[in-house]
Structure formats: C-alpha cells, structure tokens
Coordinates of C-alpha atoms and ligand atoms in Angstrom, one line a residue:
M1 CA 16.8 -41.3 11.4
A2 CA 13.1 -40.8 12.0
A3 CA 11.8 -37.5 10.6
S4 CA 10.9 -36.0 14.0
A5 CA 14.3 -36.9 15.6
F6 CA 15.9 -35.4 12.5
S7 CA 13.9 -32.2 12.7
N8 CA 14.7 -32.0 16.5
S9 CA 18.4 -32.0 15.7
I10 CA 18.2 -29.1 13.2
K11 CA 19.1 -25.7 14.4
R12 CA 17.6 -22.5 13.1
S13 CA 21.0 -21.4 11.7
D14 CA 21.1 -24.6 9.6
I15 CA 18.1 -23.5 7.5
I16 CA 20.3 -21.4 5.3
H17 CA 22.0 -24.5 4.0
R18 CA 18.9 -26.6 3.6
L19 CA 16.6 -24.6 1.4
P20 CA 16.0 -26.3 -2.0
P21 CA 17.4 -24.5 -5.0
L22 CA 15.2 -21.9 -6.7
P23 CA 13.5 -23.3 -9.8
T24 CA 15.4 -22.2 -12.9
I25 CA 13.9 -19.9 -15.4
R26 CA 13.5 -22.9 -17.7
D27 CA 11.6 -24.7 -15.0
L28 CA 9.3 -21.7 -14.6
I29 CA 8.6 -21.5 -18.3
R30 CA 7.8 -25.2 -18.4
L31 CA 5.9 -25.5 -15.2
Y32 CA 4.1 -22.3 -15.0
K33 CA 3.7 -21.4 -18.7
L34 CA 5.2 -18.0 -17.8
R35 CA 4.1 -16.2 -20.9
A36 CA 0.5 -16.9 -20.2
L37 CA 0.4 -15.2 -16.8
K38 CA 0.4 -11.5 -17.7
Q39 CA -2.9 -10.9 -15.9
L40 CA -1.4 -11.8 -12.5
S41 CA 1.6 -9.4 -13.1
Q42 CA 4.1 -12.1 -12.7
N43 CA 7.5 -10.7 -13.2
F44 CA 9.9 -12.9 -11.3
L45 CA 13.1 -11.8 -9.6
M46 CA 15.6 -14.6 -9.8
D47 CA 18.7 -12.8 -8.7
E48 CA 19.5 -13.8 -5.1
R49 CA 21.5 -10.6 -4.4
L50 CA 18.5 -8.5 -5.3
T51 CA 16.1 -10.5 -3.3
D52 CA 18.5 -10.3 -0.3
K53 CA 18.7 -6.6 -0.8
I54 CA 14.9 -6.2 -0.7
V55 CA 14.7 -8.2 2.5
K56 CA 17.6 -6.2 4.0
A57 CA 15.7 -3.0 3.3
A58 CA 13.0 -4.2 5.8
G59 CA 15.5 -4.0 8.6
N60 CA 16.2 -6.7 11.2
I61 CA 13.5 -9.4 10.8
E62 CA 15.3 -12.1 12.9
N63 CA 12.7 -13.6 15.3
K64 CA 10.0 -11.3 13.9
Y65 CA 6.7 -11.9 12.2
V66 CA 6.6 -11.5 8.4
I67 CA 3.9 -11.6 5.7
E68 CA 5.1 -12.0 2.2
V69 CA 2.7 -11.0 -0.6
G70 CA 2.9 -13.0 -3.9
P71 CA 5.8 -15.3 -3.2
G72 CA 5.5 -17.0 -6.6
P73 CA 8.3 -19.6 -6.9
G74 CA 9.8 -18.3 -3.6
S75 CA 12.9 -16.3 -4.4
I76 CA 12.2 -13.5 -1.8
T77 CA 10.8 -16.2 0.5
R78 CA 14.2 -17.8 0.5
S79 CA 15.9 -14.5 1.3
I80 CA 13.4 -14.0 4.2
L81 CA 13.9 -17.5 5.6
R82 CA 17.7 -17.0 5.5
R83 CA 17.2 -14.2 8.0
R84 CA 15.3 -16.5 10.3
P85 CA 12.0 -14.8 11.2
N86 CA 10.0 -16.4 14.0
H87 CA 7.0 -16.9 11.7
L88 CA 6.5 -16.3 8.0
V89 CA 3.1 -16.3 6.3
V90 CA 3.1 -16.2 2.5
V91 CA -0.1 -15.3 0.6
E92 CA -0.2 -16.4 -3.1
K93 CA -3.2 -16.4 -5.4
D94 CA -1.8 -18.7 -8.1
R95 CA -2.2 -22.3 -7.1
R96 CA 0.5 -23.4 -9.5
F97 CA 3.1 -22.1 -7.0
I98 CA 1.8 -24.0 -4.0
P99 CA 3.8 -27.3 -4.5
T100 CA 7.1 -25.4 -4.8
L101 CA 6.3 -23.4 -1.7
Q102 CA 5.3 -26.6 0.0
L103 CA 8.8 -28.0 -0.7
L104 CA 10.3 -24.9 0.8
K105 CA 8.2 -25.4 3.9
E106 CA 9.3 -29.0 4.2
S107 CA 12.9 -27.9 4.0
T108 CA 12.5 -25.7 7.1
F109 CA 11.4 -28.8 9.2
N110 CA 9.2 -26.4 11.1
V111 CA 12.2 -24.8 12.7
I112 CA 10.8 -21.7 11.2
E113 CA 7.1 -21.5 11.1
L114 CA 6.0 -21.1 7.5
D115 CA 2.3 -20.9 6.6
I116 CA 1.3 -21.0 2.9
I117 CA -2.1 -19.2 2.3
R118 CA -3.6 -19.6 -1.1
D119 CA -5.7 -16.5 -1.3
D120 CA -6.1 -13.1 -2.9
I121 CA -4.2 -10.6 -0.8
L122 CA -7.0 -8.0 -1.4
K123 CA -9.3 -10.3 0.6
Y124 CA -6.9 -11.8 3.1
N125 CA -7.3 -10.5 6.6
C126 CA -3.8 -10.0 8.1
E127 CA -5.3 -9.9 11.6
N128 CA -5.4 -13.7 11.4
A129 CA -1.8 -14.2 10.4
F130 CA 0.0 -14.5 13.8
P131 CA -2.1 -16.0 16.6
T132 CA 0.9 -16.1 18.9
C133 CA 2.2 -12.6 18.2
K134 CA 1.6 -10.3 21.2
P135 CA 0.4 -6.8 20.0
K136 CA 3.0 -4.1 20.7
D137 CA 2.4 -0.6 21.9
W138 CA 2.2 1.7 18.9
L139 CA 5.3 3.6 20.1
D140 CA 7.4 0.5 20.4
S141 CA 9.6 -0.7 17.5
P142 CA 7.5 -3.1 15.4
S143 CA 7.9 -6.9 15.4
T144 CA 5.8 -7.4 12.3
H145 CA 6.7 -6.7 8.6
I146 CA 5.0 -7.0 5.2
I147 CA 7.4 -7.7 2.3
G148 CA 6.5 -8.2 -1.3
N149 CA 7.4 -7.9 -5.0
L150 CA 3.8 -6.8 -5.6
P151 CA 1.7 -7.5 -8.7
F152 CA 1.7 -4.1 -10.4
A153 CA -1.9 -4.5 -11.3
I154 CA -3.0 -4.2 -7.7
S155 CA -0.2 -2.3 -6.0
T156 CA -1.8 1.1 -5.6
R157 CA -5.1 -0.3 -4.5
L158 CA -3.4 -2.5 -2.0
L159 CA -1.3 0.4 -0.6
I160 CA -4.4 2.6 -0.1
N161 CA -6.2 -0.3 1.6
W162 CA -3.2 -0.9 3.9
L163 CA -2.8 2.8 4.7
K164 CA -6.5 2.8 5.7
D165 CA -5.9 -0.2 7.9
M166 CA -2.8 1.6 9.4
S167 CA -4.9 4.7 10.2
L168 CA -7.5 2.5 11.9
K169 CA -4.9 0.3 13.6
R170 CA -6.6 -2.8 12.2
G171 CA -5.5 -5.7 9.9
A172 CA -1.7 -6.1 10.1
W173 CA -1.6 -3.0 12.4
I174 CA -3.4 -4.7 15.3
Y175 CA 0.2 -6.0 16.1
G176 CA 1.7 -2.5 16.3
R177 CA 3.5 -0.3 13.7
T178 CA 3.9 -3.1 11.0
S179 CA 6.4 -1.9 8.4
L180 CA 5.9 -2.3 4.6
T181 CA 8.7 -3.1 2.2
L182 CA 7.3 -3.2 -1.3
T183 CA 8.1 -2.9 -5.0
F184 CA 6.3 -0.6 -7.3
Q185 CA 6.7 0.6 -10.8
L186 CA 9.4 3.3 -10.5
E187 CA 7.0 6.0 -11.5
V188 CA 4.5 5.0 -8.7
A189 CA 7.4 4.7 -6.2
Q190 CA 8.5 8.2 -7.1
R191 CA 4.9 9.5 -6.6
I192 CA 4.7 7.9 -3.2
V193 CA 7.7 9.7 -1.9
A194 CA 7.2 13.0 -3.9
E195 CA 7.7 16.1 -1.8
I196 CA 6.1 19.6 -2.2
G197 CA 7.0 21.1 -5.6
S198 CA 7.6 17.8 -7.3
D199 CA 6.0 17.1 -10.6
Q200 CA 5.2 13.6 -9.3
R201 CA 3.2 14.9 -6.3
C202 CA -0.3 13.4 -6.1
R203 CA -3.0 12.0 -3.9
L204 CA -0.8 8.9 -3.2
S205 CA 2.1 11.0 -2.0
L206 CA -0.1 12.8 0.6
M207 CA -2.0 9.7 1.7
S208 CA 1.3 7.8 2.2
Q209 CA 3.0 10.6 4.0
F210 CA 0.1 11.5 6.4
W211 CA 0.3 8.0 8.1
A212 CA 3.8 6.7 7.3
K213 CA 7.3 7.7 6.4
P214 CA 7.9 6.4 2.9
E215 CA 11.4 6.0 1.5
L216 CA 12.6 5.0 -1.9
K217 CA 15.4 2.6 -1.0
F218 CA 16.8 1.6 -4.4
I219 CA 15.9 1.0 -8.0
I220 CA 15.9 -2.4 -9.8
P221 CA 16.2 -2.2 -13.5
G222 CA 13.4 -3.9 -15.4
S223 CA 16.0 -6.1 -17.1
A224 CA 16.5 -7.9 -13.7
F225 CA 13.0 -9.5 -13.9
V226 CA 11.7 -12.5 -15.9
P227 CA 9.8 -11.7 -18.1
K228 CA 11.2 -8.2 -18.3
P229 CA 8.6 -5.5 -17.6
E230 CA 8.7 -2.3 -19.7
V231 CA 9.5 -0.3 -16.6
D232 CA 12.1 -0.1 -13.8
V233 CA 11.0 -0.9 -10.3
G234 CA 11.4 1.0 -7.0
V235 CA 11.8 -0.6 -3.6
V236 CA 9.9 1.5 -1.1
T237 CA 9.7 1.1 2.7
L238 CA 6.8 2.7 4.6
N239 CA 7.1 2.9 8.3
P240 CA 4.0 4.0 10.2
L241 CA 4.5 7.3 12.0
K242 CA 4.4 7.2 15.8
L243 CA 2.2 10.2 15.6
P244 CA 0.1 10.3 12.4
S245 CA -0.2 13.8 10.8
T246 CA -4.0 13.7 11.2
D247 CA -6.8 12.0 13.1
L248 CA -9.4 13.0 10.5
P249 CA -11.3 10.0 8.9
F250 CA -9.2 8.3 6.2
D251 CA -12.0 8.3 3.6
L252 CA -12.6 12.0 4.0
V253 CA -9.0 12.9 3.7
E254 CA -8.7 10.7 0.6
K255 CA -11.7 12.4 -1.0
V256 CA -10.3 15.9 -0.4
M257 CA -6.8 14.9 -1.7
R258 CA -8.5 13.5 -4.9
Y259 CA -10.3 16.8 -5.5
I260 CA -7.1 18.8 -4.7
F261 CA -5.2 16.9 -7.3
S262 CA -8.0 16.5 -9.9
M263 CA -6.9 19.4 -12.0
R264 CA -3.2 19.5 -11.6
Q265 CA -2.5 22.1 -14.2
K266 CA -5.1 24.6 -12.9
Y267 CA -5.6 26.6 -9.7
V268 CA -6.3 24.3 -6.8
R269 CA -9.6 26.1 -6.4
R270 CA -10.8 24.5 -9.7
G271 CA -10.6 21.0 -8.2
I272 CA -11.9 21.9 -4.7
Q273 CA -15.0 23.7 -5.9
N274 CA -16.4 20.5 -7.2
L275 CA -16.9 19.3 -3.7
F276 CA -19.9 21.5 -3.4
P277 CA -23.3 21.7 -5.2
P278 CA -23.6 24.5 -7.8
K279 CA -25.7 27.1 -5.9
I280 CA -23.4 27.2 -2.8
R281 CA -20.2 26.4 -4.7
D282 CA -18.7 29.9 -4.7
D283 CA -19.5 30.6 -1.1
L284 CA -18.2 27.4 0.3
T285 CA -15.1 27.4 -1.9
K286 CA -14.3 30.9 -0.6
R287 CA -14.9 29.7 2.9
I288 CA -12.7 26.7 2.7
F289 CA -9.7 28.7 1.4
Y290 CA -10.2 31.5 3.8
E291 CA -10.5 29.3 6.9
A292 CA -7.6 27.1 5.8
D293 CA -5.6 30.2 5.1
I294 CA -4.5 29.1 1.6
D295 CA -4.2 31.0 -1.6
S296 CA -6.9 29.5 -3.9
Q297 CA -4.7 30.3 -6.9
S298 CA -1.9 27.9 -5.8
R299 CA -1.4 24.7 -7.8
S300 CA -1.9 21.5 -6.0
F301 CA 1.7 20.3 -6.2
Q302 CA 2.8 23.6 -4.5
L303 CA 0.8 22.8 -1.3
S304 CA 2.5 21.4 1.7
N305 CA 1.2 18.3 3.6
E306 CA 0.0 20.7 6.4
E307 CA -1.9 22.9 3.9
C308 CA -3.6 20.0 2.3
L309 CA -4.7 18.8 5.7
R310 CA -6.0 22.2 6.6
L311 CA -8.3 22.0 3.5
A312 CA -9.4 18.6 4.7
Q313 CA -10.1 19.9 8.2
V314 CA -12.3 22.8 6.9
Y315 CA -14.2 20.4 4.6
Y316 CA -14.7 18.1 7.6
N317 CA -16.1 21.1 9.6
I318 CA -18.5 21.9 6.8
I319 CA -19.7 18.3 6.6
Q320 CA -20.2 18.3 10.4
E321 CA -22.5 21.3 9.9
H322 CA -24.2 20.0 6.7
P323 CA -23.7 16.2 6.5
V324 CA -25.7 15.9 3.3
I325 CA -23.1 17.8 1.3
D326 CA -20.8 14.8 1.6
S327 CA -23.1 12.8 -0.7
Y328 CA -22.8 15.4 -3.5
N329 CA -20.9 13.9 -6.5
Y330 CA -20.3 16.4 -9.4
R331 CA -19.6 13.4 -11.6
G332 CA -22.8 11.5 -10.6
P333 CA -25.5 10.5 -13.1
K334 CA -27.3 13.5 -14.7
E335 CA -30.6 12.8 -12.9
E336 CA -28.8 12.7 -9.5
R337 CA -27.0 16.0 -10.3
E338 CA -30.2 17.7 -11.3
V339 CA -31.6 17.2 -7.8
W340 CA -28.7 19.3 -6.5
D341 CA -29.1 22.1 -9.1
D342 CA -31.4 24.3 -6.9
W343 CA -30.1 23.0 -3.6
D344 CA -28.8 25.6 -1.1
L345 CA -28.2 25.6 2.6
N346 CA -31.8 26.8 3.2
S347 CA -33.1 23.7 1.5
M348 CA -32.1 21.8 4.7
Q349 CA -34.0 23.9 7.2
Ligands
LIG401 C1 5.6 -9.8 -9.5 S1 5.3 -11.5 -9.1 C2 6.5 -11.7 -7.8 C3 6.9 -13.2 -7.6 C4 8.0 -13.4 -6.6 N1 7.8 -12.9 -5.3 C5 9.3 -12.8 -7.2 O1 9.7 -11.8 -6.7 O2 9.9 -13.4 -8.1 C6 3.8 -11.3 -8.2 C7 3.3 -12.5 -7.5 O3 2.0 -12.2 -6.9 C8 1.0 -13.2 -7.2 N2 -0.3 -12.5 -7.1 C9 -0.9 -11.8 -8.1 N3 -2.0 -11.2 -7.7 C10 -2.1 -11.6 -6.4 C11 -3.1 -11.4 -5.4 N4 -4.2 -10.7 -5.6 N5 -2.9 -12.0 -4.2 C12 -1.8 -12.7 -3.9 N6 -0.9 -13.0 -4.8 C13 -1.0 -12.4 -6.0 C14 1.4 -13.7 -8.5 O4 0.9 -15.0 -8.8 C15 2.9 -13.7 -8.5 O5 3.4 -14.9 -7.9

C-alpha cells in the first residue's frame, strides 16, 4: 500500500499501538554515551507507568496543544502521544536524540502533528509553537500545556522565565492560561509550594504563588531514573491564576522578594533595608514597614503572600517618587557604592 493511502487509513486511536518501542537502557548507554552527559542533566525515566502518571497530572490533553521540554529518547513523549493531543512540539537541545524522535514522528503518520525542534528551551520562543491554535480568553480553561522532565541545571531559571511570561501574557501564555507540569528536585518542588511558616518558604514560593496555583502532585524516587540522581524528584503542576495576586511589574516584585528572603534567620528589616542607600536607609525602611503595616521584626517565612506584596507595593510607590533609588545595589562594585554614600533625597532636587 502507498504510504499516503496507508496513513489515510490510520485512525488517531491506532497511534497507541504503533509507537516504536522505547530504546532500552543498554541502547541508551551505547548510543548516547550516557555517562558523559552529566552537563545536560540527563536522568532518564524509563518506566512507562511513571511517564503516564506525569502526563496524567497535566489533566485532559486530548485534542490540546502540548510543548514537551527535553524529550530525550522520548519516554514522556510516548505517554503524551498515547493521550492523542492535537499538536505536540518537543524541544530538545541534544542532537543525538533527534533520530529517535524522528522515528517516533514517522510512527504517528502525521495523524498527530509532532514537531521536533532542536533548540535550547531557554532561547526557544513558545509563541511560535502553534500557528493554528486560537488564543483563548484568559478566564477559559486552557487548551495549551507544557510538560517536561526538566534538566535540573536550568529548572529554576526556566520557571522564573515562564512565570514572567505568564505575568505578561506572552510566550506560551499568548494562547491563554497554559498549564505547566514539570519535574524538579524534590527540595525545589517543596520550595515552590511552601506555605507561610514553612522552613522551605523562599522567593520561588512567592513568585510561583502570585501568578499561579502550584501543586506538588507526587514524588518519584531517584532510583526510578537512569542514571540515578542523588535526589528524589517532585512532579509539580502550576496552573495560572484567573486573577493574579498582583499587577505590579514582575521584576520589581522579584527584587523585593529577593531582599525579603536574603537574610532568612534575621528580622525581615535586615534584608529590606539594603534596598536603600545608606543615608536614607533608616527613614525609608521605617516608611516601608509602616505603610505596609508589617512588623519589621518578623522573619521572612512568617510573612503571608499578601504581606510580601504590600512591601512590594510600598517599594513601588517609593520608586515612583524617586526612580533613581531602583538603581541602587548594595552589593555593587565599591566605586559605584561610594557614589551613593552621601546621597539623600535632597541630592535629587
Ligand atoms: C532529565 S532529562 C529527561 C529526558 C526524558 N524526557 C526522560 O524523562 O527520560 C532532560 C532532557 O532535557 C534535555 N535538555 C537539557 N538542557 C536542555 C535545554 N536547555 N533545552 C532543551 N533540552 C534540554 C537533555 O538533553 C535531556 O534530554
């Protein structure tokens, strides 16, 4: 039978039975020199039940649009395809996996659209992924999903980049409230979801929770990966909030959260005061806590999401009045800091 006639006769439901088998661990070691790939954080998940469970955590993806980050030899990719999305885009940096992924693509006979992008996910613009996907209203349930067993080395940076895109409704969020289903080192996963009072509470918890609802769905023991990492892994979903907790600029909020959590064991005042140049430090620190109505002797992990945002709001107001203060960096080079030594609010008049 000619290839096109054959592909015309294939139904989407047949795909489940037509995917080529996953390369074995022995294949991986031989083909990809597994041991040499530490720098790309390649810890492969070869257990189909676990890859199915990750994809299930993303919710219903049938007929939806999915981006998979770092497909590697394609174990999660197979689980995604079995759930019959409308269009799957996989972004893989390591060219050695492309032929295996290409085989997988051929096995779908274009019944499911599968695009293989060889790129660095930190550079790839998700806006280009789905030319035929109609953007949805922000309040509608999403038809776009990002799924990935992420390289640990870039997972936090990637999450912060995506949260910023989410806040600006750009990148993957031009399509609507694209959901994220991602793996992290368990410790990082616990930080993302950490509530007020938790030891794990940090900048990443707040930044994730201002724009999304993060949930730690389940834990995968390190022993399930090849090669085995030294840590267990948490599967986290982040669904963008219909109504984000703030409309303050992302970078400003991130900066204030960084300062709030910069001295975890000390009073929160100690971190916040470094936002301001020496001569006006005391006055503006008093003002920020007074106007935000927060006890400056709290510890950062004792502050609620709302309290942290109130601090960011007052900092924003101060910056609106005196924009130059935003460029002050208490850890900047000595010569730069010296310029600020005698600076006060009158210096600007
Ligand atoms: C932890 S492995 C997961 C592989 C596969 N999804 C699995 O679960 O078995 C991470 C994958 O991401 C790829 N990768 C690493 N850095 C990347 C980047 N910056 N952009 C895209 N892919 C990357 C690696 O080559 C590897 O295939």
